Short mmCIF file of C-alpha atoms in Angstrom, two decimals:
data_model
loop_
_atom_site.label_atom_id
_atom_site.label_comp_id
_atom_site.label_asym_id
_atom_site.label_seq_id
_atom_site.Cartn_x
_atom_site.Cartn_y
_atom_site.Cartn_z
CA MET A 1 30.93 -35.31 16.82
CA ALA A 2 29.23 -38.63 16.09
CA ARG A 3 30.10 -40.29 12.82
CA SER A 4 26.67 -41.82 12.14
CA GLY A 5 25.58 -43.38 8.88
CA VAL A 6 26.56 -46.21 6.55
CA ILE A 7 29.18 -46.28 3.81
CA PHE A 8 28.78 -48.94 1.16
CA LYS A 9 29.72 -49.86 -2.39
CA ARG A 10 27.36 -50.68 -5.24
CA CYS A 11 27.31 -51.02 -8.99
CA GLY A 12 24.86 -51.10 -11.86
CA CYS A 13 25.30 -54.68 -12.99
CA ARG A 14 22.18 -56.79 -13.70
CA ASP A 15 21.43 -60.50 -13.55
CA ASP A 16 19.81 -62.66 -16.23
CA GLN A 17 16.37 -61.25 -15.37
CA ARG A 18 17.56 -57.68 -15.81
CA ARG A 19 17.45 -56.95 -12.08
CA ARG A 20 20.20 -54.90 -10.46
CA TRP A 21 22.77 -56.67 -8.32
CA GLU A 22 23.21 -53.54 -6.18
CA GLN A 23 25.46 -54.59 -3.26
CA SER A 24 25.30 -58.30 -4.17
CA CYS A 25 27.43 -58.09 -7.27
CA PRO A 26 30.27 -60.70 -7.09
CA ARG A 27 32.64 -58.26 -8.78
CA LEU A 28 32.43 -55.55 -6.12
CA GLY A 29 35.73 -56.78 -4.68
CA GLU A 30 37.52 -55.90 -7.90
CA ARG A 31 39.42 -52.67 -8.00
CA GLY A 32 37.61 -49.91 -9.91
CA HIS A 33 34.31 -51.78 -10.15
CA GLY A 34 31.34 -49.80 -8.76
CA THR A 35 31.24 -46.59 -6.74
CA TRP A 36 30.96 -45.70 -3.06
CA TYR A 37 27.87 -44.27 -1.31
CA PHE A 38 26.97 -42.97 2.12
CA HIS A 39 23.62 -42.97 3.91
CA CYS A 40 23.05 -41.02 7.13
CA SER A 41 20.48 -38.86 8.92
CA ALA A 42 20.41 -35.73 11.08
CA ARG A 43 17.83 -33.26 12.34
CA ASN A 44 17.05 -30.27 10.18
CA LEU A 45 16.11 -26.75 11.23
CA LEU A 46 12.47 -27.74 11.69
CA GLY A 47 13.35 -30.47 14.20
CA ARG A 48 12.65 -33.33 11.82
CA SER A 49 15.00 -36.16 10.98
CA GLU A 50 16.55 -35.49 7.58
CA ARG A 51 17.89 -38.57 5.75
CA VAL A 52 20.29 -38.28 2.85
CA ARG A 53 21.78 -40.81 0.46
CA ARG A 54 24.49 -39.77 -1.94
CA GLY A 55 26.95 -41.68 -4.08
CA GLY A 56 29.24 -41.77 -7.07
CA TYR A 57 32.45 -41.40 -5.02
CA PRO A 58 35.54 -43.17 -6.41
CA SER A 59 36.81 -44.44 -3.02
CA GLN A 60 35.65 -45.25 0.46
CA ALA A 61 37.70 -42.37 1.89
CA ALA A 62 36.01 -39.90 -0.46
CA ALA A 63 32.55 -41.13 0.59
CA ARG A 64 33.50 -40.89 4.27
CA HIS A 65 34.81 -37.34 3.78
CA ALA A 66 31.59 -36.28 2.03
CA ARG A 67 29.51 -37.78 4.83
CA ASP A 68 31.49 -35.98 7.53
CA GLU A 69 31.26 -32.72 5.63
CA TRP A 70 27.48 -33.05 5.37
CA LEU A 71 27.14 -33.80 9.09
CA THR A 72 29.23 -30.76 10.06
CA THR A 73 27.02 -28.33 8.16
CA THR A 74 24.43 -26.30 10.05
CA GLN A 75 20.81 -27.31 10.30
CA ALA A 76 19.78 -24.46 8.03
CA ASP A 77 22.27 -25.49 5.33
CA ARG A 78 21.17 -29.11 5.54
CA THR A 79 17.54 -28.05 5.10
CA ALA A 80 18.34 -25.78 2.16
CA GLN A 81 20.44 -28.44 0.45
CA GLY A 82 18.09 -31.30 1.18
CA TRP A 83 14.70 -29.73 0.54
CA THR A 84 13.38 -29.12 -2.94
CA VAL A 85 11.16 -26.19 -3.84
CA GLU A 86 8.20 -28.55 -4.23
CA ARG A 87 8.66 -29.94 -0.75
CA TRP A 88 9.01 -26.49 0.75
CA LEU A 89 5.90 -25.17 -1.02
CA ARG A 90 3.88 -28.11 0.34
CA HIS A 91 5.25 -27.47 3.82
CA TRP A 92 4.41 -23.75 3.52
CA LEU A 93 0.81 -24.43 2.49
CA ASP A 94 0.31 -26.96 5.29
CA ASN A 95 1.43 -24.45 7.90
CA ARG A 96 -0.70 -21.54 6.65
CA THR A 97 -3.66 -22.32 8.87
CA LYS A 98 -4.88 -18.76 9.52
CA ILE A 99 -5.49 -17.58 5.97
CA ARG A 100 -8.90 -17.16 4.38
CA PRO A 101 -10.23 -20.05 2.25
CA THR A 102 -10.21 -17.94 -0.91
CA THR A 103 -6.57 -16.99 -0.31
CA ARG A 104 -5.65 -20.65 0.22
CA PHE A 105 -7.47 -21.55 -2.99
CA HIS A 106 -5.47 -19.03 -5.02
CA TYR A 107 -2.18 -20.03 -3.39
CA THR A 108 -2.85 -23.73 -4.03
CA ARG A 109 -3.75 -23.06 -7.66
CA ASP A 110 -0.52 -21.16 -8.26
CA VAL A 111 1.57 -23.81 -6.52
CA ASP A 112 0.03 -26.87 -8.19
CA THR A 113 -0.43 -25.57 -11.72
CA VAL A 114 2.61 -23.31 -12.26
CA LEU A 115 5.27 -23.15 -9.55
CA ILE A 116 5.84 -26.85 -8.89
CA PRO A 117 5.93 -27.87 -12.59
CA ASN A 118 8.50 -25.16 -13.32
CA LEU A 119 10.48 -24.81 -10.07
CA GLY A 120 9.70 -27.92 -8.03
CA ARG A 121 12.84 -29.86 -8.98
CA TYR A 122 15.30 -27.20 -7.80
CA ARG A 123 16.68 -27.18 -4.28
CA LEU A 124 16.24 -24.22 -2.00
CA ALA A 125 19.99 -23.62 -1.90
CA ASP A 126 20.05 -23.33 -5.72
CA LEU A 127 17.53 -20.49 -5.92
CA ASP A 128 18.92 -17.12 -6.93
CA ALA A 129 17.69 -14.07 -8.82
CA PRO A 130 19.03 -15.04 -12.31
CA LEU A 131 17.44 -18.50 -12.09
CA LEU A 132 14.05 -17.12 -11.03
CA ARG A 133 14.10 -14.46 -13.75
CA THR A 134 14.81 -17.14 -16.36
CA VAL A 135 12.03 -19.41 -15.11
CA PHE A 136 9.50 -16.57 -14.94
CA ALA A 137 10.40 -15.53 -18.50
CA GLN A 138 9.62 -19.09 -19.61
CA ILE A 139 6.30 -19.03 -17.73
CA ALA A 140 5.36 -15.71 -19.33
CA ALA A 141 5.84 -17.26 -22.79
CA THR A 142 3.23 -19.98 -22.10
CA ARG A 143 -0.59 -19.78 -22.22
CA ASN A 144 -3.10 -20.12 -19.44
CA SER A 145 -5.90 -22.66 -19.07
CA LYS A 146 -8.13 -20.62 -21.42
CA GLY A 147 -5.55 -20.62 -24.19
CA ARG A 148 -4.65 -16.96 -23.72
CA PRO A 149 -1.18 -15.49 -23.06
CA GLN A 150 -0.22 -15.06 -19.44
CA SER A 151 -1.33 -11.63 -18.28
CA ALA A 152 0.84 -9.28 -16.26
CA SER A 153 -1.64 -9.52 -13.38
CA ALA A 154 -1.37 -13.34 -13.30
CA MET A 155 2.43 -13.15 -13.36
CA ASN A 156 2.40 -10.65 -10.52
CA HIS A 157 0.18 -12.99 -8.48
CA LEU A 158 2.67 -15.84 -9.07
CA ARG A 159 5.49 -13.66 -7.84
CA THR A 160 3.46 -12.74 -4.75
CA THR A 161 2.83 -16.41 -3.95
CA LEU A 162 6.47 -17.44 -4.38
CA ARG A 163 7.72 -14.45 -2.39
CA ALA A 164 5.36 -15.28 0.49
CA ALA A 165 6.59 -18.89 0.55
CA LEU A 166 10.27 -17.91 0.51
CA ASN A 167 9.68 -15.27 3.19
CA LEU A 168 8.98 -18.13 5.58
CA ALA A 169 12.30 -19.74 4.59
CA VAL A 170 14.09 -16.48 5.40
CA LYS A 171 12.22 -16.22 8.70
CA GLU A 172 13.23 -19.77 9.66
CA GLY A 173 16.86 -19.05 8.81
CA ILE A 174 17.03 -21.45 5.88
CA LEU A 175 17.74 -18.70 3.33
CA ASP A 176 19.75 -15.53 3.91
CA ARG A 177 17.63 -13.46 1.54
CA ASN A 178 14.54 -13.80 -0.61
CA PRO A 179 15.52 -14.10 -4.30
CA ALA A 180 11.91 -13.59 -5.42
CA ARG A 181 12.16 -9.92 -4.49
CA HIS A 182 14.31 -9.28 -7.57
CA ILE A 183 11.76 -10.60 -10.09
CA GLU A 184 10.41 -7.86 -12.33
CA ILE A 185 7.08 -8.26 -14.11
CA THR A 186 6.97 -6.49 -17.47
CA GLY A 187 3.89 -4.44 -18.19
CA TYR A 188 2.26 -4.73 -14.77
CA GLN A 189 0.56 -1.62 -13.43
CA GLN A 190 -1.76 -1.12 -10.50
CA PRO A 191 -5.28 -1.07 -12.01
CA HIS A 192 -7.11 2.24 -11.81
CA ALA A 193 -10.76 2.83 -12.56
CA THR A 194 -11.54 4.54 -15.89
CA VAL A 195 -14.75 6.53 -16.35
CA TRP A 196 -16.93 5.66 -19.35
CA THR A 197 -16.99 9.03 -21.07
CA ASP A 198 -18.68 9.55 -24.43
CA ALA A 199 -15.36 9.33 -26.27
CA ARG A 200 -14.42 6.04 -24.55
CA VAL A 201 -17.87 4.59 -25.23
CA GLN A 202 -17.51 5.44 -28.92
CA SER A 203 -14.05 3.86 -29.04
CA TRP A 204 -15.39 0.71 -27.34
CA GLU A 205 -18.21 0.42 -29.85
CA GLN A 206 -15.71 0.62 -32.72
CA THR A 207 -12.86 -1.56 -31.42
CA GLY A 208 -14.40 -3.63 -28.62
CA ALA A 209 -11.46 -2.81 -26.32
CA ARG A 210 -12.39 -2.09 -22.72
CA PRO A 211 -10.37 -1.05 -19.67
CA PRO A 212 -9.79 -3.66 -16.95
CA VAL A 213 -11.58 -1.51 -14.34
CA ALA A 214 -14.37 0.79 -15.58
CA VAL A 215 -16.82 3.13 -13.86
CA TRP A 216 -20.24 4.31 -14.99
CA THR A 217 -21.28 7.92 -14.75
CA ALA A 218 -24.37 8.91 -12.75
CA ASP A 219 -26.51 8.97 -15.90
CA GLN A 220 -25.34 5.52 -16.98
CA LEU A 221 -25.99 4.04 -13.52
CA ALA A 222 -29.48 5.59 -13.49
CA GLU A 223 -30.15 4.09 -16.92
CA PHE A 224 -29.09 0.64 -15.71
CA LEU A 225 -31.24 0.82 -12.57
CA SER A 226 -34.23 1.87 -14.64
CA ALA A 227 -33.69 -1.09 -16.98
CA VAL A 228 -33.53 -3.66 -14.11
CA ASN A 229 -36.34 -2.21 -12.02
CA ASP A 230 -38.37 -5.43 -12.32
CA ASP A 231 -35.48 -7.80 -11.56
CA PRO A 232 -35.84 -9.84 -8.31
CA LEU A 233 -32.33 -8.72 -7.28
CA PHE A 234 -32.98 -5.03 -7.94
CA ALA A 235 -32.22 -4.18 -4.29
CA LEU A 236 -28.84 -5.90 -4.61
CA TRP A 237 -27.88 -3.84 -7.69
CA TRP A 238 -29.09 -0.67 -5.92
CA LEU A 239 -26.98 -1.25 -2.80
CA ALA A 240 -23.93 -2.22 -4.86
CA GLY A 241 -24.20 0.87 -7.06
CA LEU A 242 -24.97 3.46 -4.37
CA ARG A 243 -23.51 2.09 -1.13
CA GLY A 244 -20.52 0.23 -2.57
CA LEU A 245 -20.98 -3.10 -0.76
CA ARG A 246 -18.86 -6.06 -1.84
CA ARG A 247 -20.45 -9.04 -3.57
CA GLY A 248 -19.74 -11.31 -0.60
CA GLU A 249 -21.18 -8.76 1.83
CA LEU A 250 -24.40 -8.50 -0.17
CA CYS A 251 -24.81 -12.25 -0.54
CA GLY A 252 -24.17 -12.77 3.19
CA LEU A 253 -26.56 -10.03 4.32
CA ARG A 254 -29.35 -11.11 6.67
CA TRP A 255 -32.52 -9.32 7.68
CA SER A 256 -31.30 -9.33 11.28
CA ASP A 257 -28.42 -7.07 10.16
CA ILE A 258 -30.78 -4.39 8.80
CA ASP A 259 -32.62 -1.77 10.87
CA LEU A 260 -35.08 -0.14 8.47
CA ASP A 261 -36.54 2.11 11.14
CA ARG A 262 -33.17 3.73 11.84
CA GLY A 263 -31.91 3.40 8.26
CA THR A 264 -28.74 1.39 8.90
CA LEU A 265 -27.34 -2.00 7.98
CA THR A 266 -24.40 -3.80 9.62
CA ILE A 267 -21.81 -5.90 7.79
CA GLU A 268 -21.12 -8.98 9.90
CA ARG A 269 -20.14 -11.71 7.42
CA ASN A 270 -18.80 -12.36 3.95
CA ARG A 271 -20.23 -15.06 1.67
CA THR A 272 -17.97 -15.85 -1.28
CA THR A 273 -16.66 -18.78 -3.32
CA ALA A 274 -13.36 -20.67 -3.42
CA GLY A 275 -13.58 -22.40 -6.78
CA TYR A 276 -17.00 -24.05 -6.84
CA GLN A 277 -17.34 -24.16 -3.06
CA VAL A 278 -19.30 -21.51 -1.21
CA VAL A 279 -17.47 -20.20 1.86
CA GLU A 280 -18.97 -17.98 4.52
CA GLY A 281 -16.93 -16.25 7.18
CA GLU A 282 -15.89 -12.95 8.63
CA PRO A 283 -15.46 -9.81 6.50
CA LYS A 284 -12.39 -9.45 4.34
CA THR A 285 -10.60 -7.12 6.76
CA PRO A 286 -11.25 -6.03 10.37
CA ALA A 287 -12.33 -2.66 8.99
CA GLY A 288 -14.94 -4.47 6.89
CA ARG A 289 -17.07 -5.03 9.98
CA ARG A 290 -18.93 -1.73 9.87
CA SER A 291 -22.27 0.04 9.88
CA VAL A 292 -23.60 1.59 6.66
CA ALA A 293 -26.16 4.41 6.62
CA LEU A 294 -29.15 4.11 4.31
CA ASP A 295 -31.03 6.94 2.64
CA LYS A 296 -34.83 7.07 2.50
CA ARG A 297 -34.99 5.68 -1.02
CA SER A 298 -32.80 2.70 -0.08
CA VAL A 299 -35.00 1.98 2.93
CA GLN A 300 -38.09 2.07 0.72
CA ILE A 301 -36.51 -0.33 -1.80
CA LEU A 302 -35.58 -2.78 0.96
CA ARG A 303 -39.12 -2.68 2.35
CA VAL A 304 -40.53 -3.52 -1.09
CA HIS A 305 -37.97 -6.32 -1.48
CA ARG A 306 -38.97 -7.84 1.89
CA ARG A 307 -42.64 -7.68 0.90
CA HIS A 308 -41.84 -9.58 -2.30
CA GLU A 309 -39.94 -12.20 -0.27
CA GLN A 310 -42.96 -12.70 1.96
CA ASP A 311 -45.23 -13.01 -1.09
CA ARG A 312 -42.98 -15.68 -2.60
CA LYS A 313 -43.00 -17.58 0.68
CA ALA A 314 -46.78 -17.53 0.83
CA GLU A 315 -47.02 -18.58 -2.81
CA ALA A 316 -44.67 -21.50 -2.20
CA ALA A 317 -46.79 -22.63 0.74
CA ASP A 318 -49.99 -22.43 -1.34
CA ASN A 319 -48.48 -24.46 -4.18
CA GLY A 320 -46.93 -27.05 -1.89
CA ARG A 321 -43.35 -26.17 -2.75
CA SER A 322 -40.63 -26.33 -0.14
CA TRP A 323 -39.40 -23.07 1.32
CA THR A 324 -36.35 -22.62 3.54
CA ASP A 325 -36.59 -19.68 5.90
CA SER A 326 -32.85 -18.93 5.82
CA GLY A 327 -33.05 -15.33 6.99
CA TYR A 328 -30.92 -14.04 4.10
CA VAL A 329 -31.97 -10.92 2.24
CA PHE A 330 -31.23 -12.19 -1.30
CA THR A 331 -32.49 -15.72 -1.83
CA ARG A 332 -33.46 -18.16 -4.56
CA ALA A 333 -36.97 -19.37 -5.36
CA ASP A 334 -36.80 -21.89 -2.47
CA GLY A 335 -35.62 -19.38 0.15
CA LYS A 336 -31.97 -20.49 0.25
CA PRO A 337 -29.25 -17.85 -0.20
CA ILE A 338 -28.03 -17.23 -3.72
CA ASN A 339 -24.63 -18.37 -4.94
CA PRO A 340 -22.23 -15.41 -5.29
CA ASN A 341 -21.24 -16.64 -8.76
CA TYR A 342 -24.88 -16.42 -9.82
CA ALA A 343 -24.91 -12.73 -8.89
CA THR A 344 -21.87 -12.14 -11.12
CA THR A 345 -23.36 -14.01 -14.06
CA ARG A 346 -26.77 -12.36 -13.67
CA PHE A 347 -25.23 -8.90 -13.58
CA ARG A 348 -23.26 -9.54 -16.78
CA ILE A 349 -26.45 -10.60 -18.58
CA LEU A 350 -28.38 -7.55 -17.41
CA VAL A 351 -25.64 -5.15 -18.52
CA ARG A 352 -25.62 -6.72 -21.97
CA ARG A 353 -29.41 -6.41 -22.23
CA ALA A 354 -29.32 -2.75 -21.16
CA GLY A 355 -26.86 -1.93 -23.97
CA LEU A 356 -24.48 -0.11 -21.64
CA PRO A 357 -20.68 -0.20 -21.75
CA PRO A 358 -19.43 -3.24 -19.84
CA VAL A 359 -18.44 -3.07 -16.19
CA ARG A 360 -17.89 -5.81 -13.62
CA LEU A 361 -20.04 -6.26 -10.55
CA HIS A 362 -17.09 -5.17 -8.40
CA ASP A 363 -16.75 -2.04 -10.56
CA LEU A 364 -20.03 -0.78 -9.06
CA ARG A 365 -18.08 -0.46 -5.81
CA HIS A 366 -15.56 1.83 -7.52
CA GLY A 367 -18.41 3.80 -9.05
CA ALA A 368 -20.16 4.23 -5.70
CA ALA A 369 -16.98 5.70 -4.21
CA SER A 370 -16.56 8.09 -7.15
CA LEU A 371 -20.20 9.24 -7.02
CA ALA A 372 -20.04 9.78 -3.25
CA HIS A 373 -16.85 11.78 -3.72
CA GLU A 374 -18.55 13.91 -6.35
CA ALA A 375 -21.47 14.46 -3.97
CA GLY A 376 -19.08 16.00 -1.42
CA ALA A 377 -17.96 13.08 0.79
CA ASP A 378 -14.37 13.33 2.02
CA LEU A 379 -11.87 10.47 1.87
CA LYS A 380 -12.28 9.47 5.53
CA THR A 381 -16.02 9.09 5.06
CA LEU A 382 -15.43 7.03 1.93
CA GLN A 383 -12.95 4.81 3.79
CA ASP A 384 -15.54 4.05 6.46
CA LEU A 385 -18.23 3.49 3.83
CA LEU A 386 -16.15 0.99 1.83
CA GLY A 387 -14.56 -0.71 4.85
CA HIS A 388 -10.94 -0.13 3.83
CA SER A 389 -8.16 -0.61 6.37
CA SER A 390 -6.07 2.14 4.73
CA ILE A 391 -7.15 5.46 3.31
CA VAL A 392 -4.42 5.12 0.66
CA VAL A 393 -6.39 2.32 -1.01
CA THR A 394 -9.48 4.52 -1.04
CA ALA A 395 -7.64 7.47 -2.59
CA ASP A 396 -5.48 5.64 -5.14
CA THR A 397 -7.61 2.71 -6.30
CA TYR A 398 -11.30 3.31 -5.62
CA THR A 399 -11.78 7.03 -6.22
CA SER A 400 -12.02 8.21 -9.83
CA VAL A 401 -12.41 11.82 -10.86
CA LEU A 402 -15.65 12.14 -12.82
CA PRO A 403 -15.91 14.58 -15.76
CA GLN A 404 -18.15 16.98 -13.82
CA ILE A 405 -15.54 17.38 -11.07
CA GLN A 406 -12.78 17.89 -13.64
CA ARG A 407 -14.85 20.56 -15.40
CA ARG A 408 -15.58 22.43 -12.17
CA CYS A 409 -11.90 22.30 -11.23
CA ALA A 410 -10.87 23.60 -14.67
CA ASP A 411 -13.42 26.44 -14.53
CA ALA A 412 -12.34 27.44 -11.03
CA THR A 413 -8.65 27.48 -12.03
CA ALA A 414 -9.30 29.57 -15.15
CA GLN A 415 -11.51 31.98 -13.19
CA LEU A 416 -8.76 32.46 -10.62
CA VAL A 417 -6.27 33.50 -13.31
CA LEU A 418 -8.79 35.75 -15.07
CA ASN A 419 -9.63 37.56 -11.83
CA ALA A 420 -5.92 38.19 -11.20
CA ALA A 421 -5.50 39.58 -14.74
CA ARG A 422 -8.56 41.82 -14.28
CA ARG A 423 -7.13 43.29 -11.07
CA THR A 424 -3.80 43.96 -12.80
CA ARG A 425 -5.46 45.85 -15.67
CA LYS A 426 -7.46 47.92 -13.19
CA LYS A 427 -4.30 49.00 -11.36
CA ILE A 428 -2.63 50.01 -14.64
CA LYS A 429 -5.63 52.14 -15.67
CA THR A 430 -5.74 53.85 -12.27
CA LYS A 431 -2.07 54.83 -12.46
CA ALA A 432 -2.44 56.12 -16.02
CA ARG A 433 -5.35 58.37 -14.94
CA THR A 434 -3.71 59.95 -11.89
CA GLY A 435 -0.28 60.50 -13.45
CA PRO A 436 3.11 59.79 -11.90
CA ALA A 437 3.08 59.56 -8.16
CA ALA A 438 4.58 62.52 -6.25
CA ALA A 439 7.82 62.00 -4.43
CA PRO A 440 7.28 61.32 -0.76
CA LYS A 441 7.95 64.29 1.59
CA PRO A 442 10.78 63.90 4.07
CA ALA A 443 9.68 63.22 7.55
CA LEU A 444 9.67 66.28 9.86
CA ARG A 445 12.03 66.22 12.76
CA ARG A 446 10.24 66.04 16.00
CA ARG A 447 10.65 69.26 17.97
CA ARG A 448 12.13 68.85 21.39
CA ASN A 449 9.98 69.76 24.35
CA ARG A 450 11.12 73.05 25.75
CA LYS A 451 10.25 72.15 29.28
CA GLN A 452 12.51 69.12 29.15
CA VAL A 453 15.81 69.95 30.91
CA LEU A 454 18.73 67.94 29.63
CA PRO A 455 22.16 67.92 31.18
CA PRO A 456 24.79 69.77 29.17
CA GLN A 457 26.86 67.64 26.86
CA ARG A 458 30.37 67.28 28.14
CA SER A 459 33.28 66.87 25.88
CA ALA A 460 35.12 63.66 26.36
CA SER A 461 38.43 65.47 25.91
CA ARG A 462 37.66 68.29 28.40
CA PRO A 463 36.60 67.06 31.84
CA GLN A 464 34.87 69.48 34.18
CA SER A 465 35.03 69.43 37.97
CA ARG A 466 32.32 71.98 38.61
CA ARG A 467 28.97 72.77 37.39
CA SER A 468 28.97 75.71 34.97
CA HIS A 469 26.85 78.70 35.93
CA PRO A 470 25.64 81.14 33.32
CA ASP A 471 26.00 84.11 35.72
CA ARG A 472 29.62 83.44 36.52
CA PRO A 473 32.15 85.07 34.13
CA ALA A 474 34.23 82.76 32.05
CA ARG A 475 37.60 81.85 33.45
CA ARG A 476 40.59 83.09 31.55
CA PRO A 477 43.05 80.56 30.38
CA LEU A 478 46.31 80.25 32.20
CA PRO A 479 49.35 81.83 30.69
CA GLY A 480 50.94 79.56 28.14
CA LEU A 481 47.72 77.42 27.73
CA HIS A 482 45.89 77.39 24.48
CA PRO A 483 42.14 77.98 24.90
CA HIS A 484 41.31 74.66 23.20
CA ARG A 485 44.15 72.64 24.75
CA THR A 486 43.26 70.37 27.66
CA HIS A 487 46.74 69.23 28.66
CA VAL A 488 48.96 71.75 30.47
CA THR A 489 52.58 71.88 29.49
CA PRO A 490 54.38 73.56 32.40
CA THR A 491 57.39 75.77 31.98
CA VAL A 492 60.42 74.25 33.68
CA HIS A 493 63.16 76.67 34.96
CA PRO A 494 66.74 75.62 35.31
CA GLY A 495 67.38 73.67 38.48
CA GLN A 496 63.73 72.62 38.99
CA THR A 497 61.82 69.41 38.26
CA ALA A 498 58.50 69.36 36.50
CA LYS A 499 55.50 67.95 38.39
CA GLU A 500 52.82 65.79 36.77
CA PRO A 501 49.57 67.70 36.30
CA ASP A 502 46.38 66.72 38.10
CA CYS A 503 44.27 65.10 35.36
CA ARG A 504 41.11 65.03 37.51
CA SER A 505 40.83 68.83 37.77
CA GLY A 506 42.43 69.79 34.48
CA ARG A 507 44.85 72.11 36.35
CA SER A 508 48.53 71.88 37.19
CA ASP A 509 50.13 72.86 40.48
CA PRO A 510 52.57 75.78 40.35
CA LEU A 511 56.17 74.81 40.10
#
């Protein structure tokens, strides 16, 4: 093994201008003055040259031993001991080239604003579950950029970011296990849509508290659509509330993606924002590239919206204003596509003007799934409509049970029990009227057919050699033989020997 590197001695003495002498101090030759250092380099697990400089050793032999020990460690250990969390997080972000721009924006925000200020100084080898739990408890006690306490959802997103970064370290062999898996976020629950019933609306009006994800009923959605009937983006609110399209899918929709004659539209792109930058790309998931069926009313609304777009284009040409023929369905006054953030802000203003309980623009997607489920659509149809890659997401997160469905289910369950009780009472009355039931008669033995000739039953203890004839007189038993005895005991006279009887014929030979 090569003993590369440099071992040197230095001290902290300064000259008259307060500059360090370093290795030029004239007293370095004195015993006990200064400490020993080593400086060497080796390749890490990523194939890069890793340089290290460590000191504070009391002797040259101690510095040499520390250098040799560092060089004999594995590449993974050298990387874990030499890389800080900040350096690794930067490396992880630089190598994530296939993630969506919005995902990169959220990862970068978590890394720059929270993770590096709180964990950046630690080395990868120092990370363990107790340390991460302590640091996350300190982060949870702080406030966010808006001056509010850190929410459980924000803390869960931080854990997801750190766990994804350390998963790469485990994959590269730098860490044996991911310590971020053992972080527990207090109070975090998967959000589930809550229906705005009359009782919840009354509670919201009194306290102002609202659920994180809320869903309008069919009557509330109809009231909102009636209130925004004259809004230029009425077709957008209609498609979001009835077809469940995402905000980015609506803002990226083009007229070339819509076939009004056949009543279908195709989702081909997603137009969203990463901070203040508008990003347009492929749909969120591969399942998001889909075809959505349109009802007759939706087709009529889109035809009216296209007619208004053509009128605005002609008006801009008459007034000398510039118009950009972008081909998008939802545009601004100059023909350019709208900013997705504008759709969110506009929707919030319209909900406040309508006086309805608050919901987010994305909550219309949850409501569309719930209304379609109430109308009789099964989960597979809803999955295809919403463009989910898993039916579990459709069932657990996006489908809420509306009050009408709950009432029908309750009525059907109660009716089932009442019908069973009614049948039981009817049986009791019938038995009381007819009296006790008569005992069942024994089954008659089946008479044997007279014409059927069966062979006579032979006794196992009395073999017969001949067929018995009814006309032949019965044979008398031999002298000394009992009528019911099958074994013959012969009489033996003096001077003679008894002979074994013939068991096949049942007779014995004379002596």
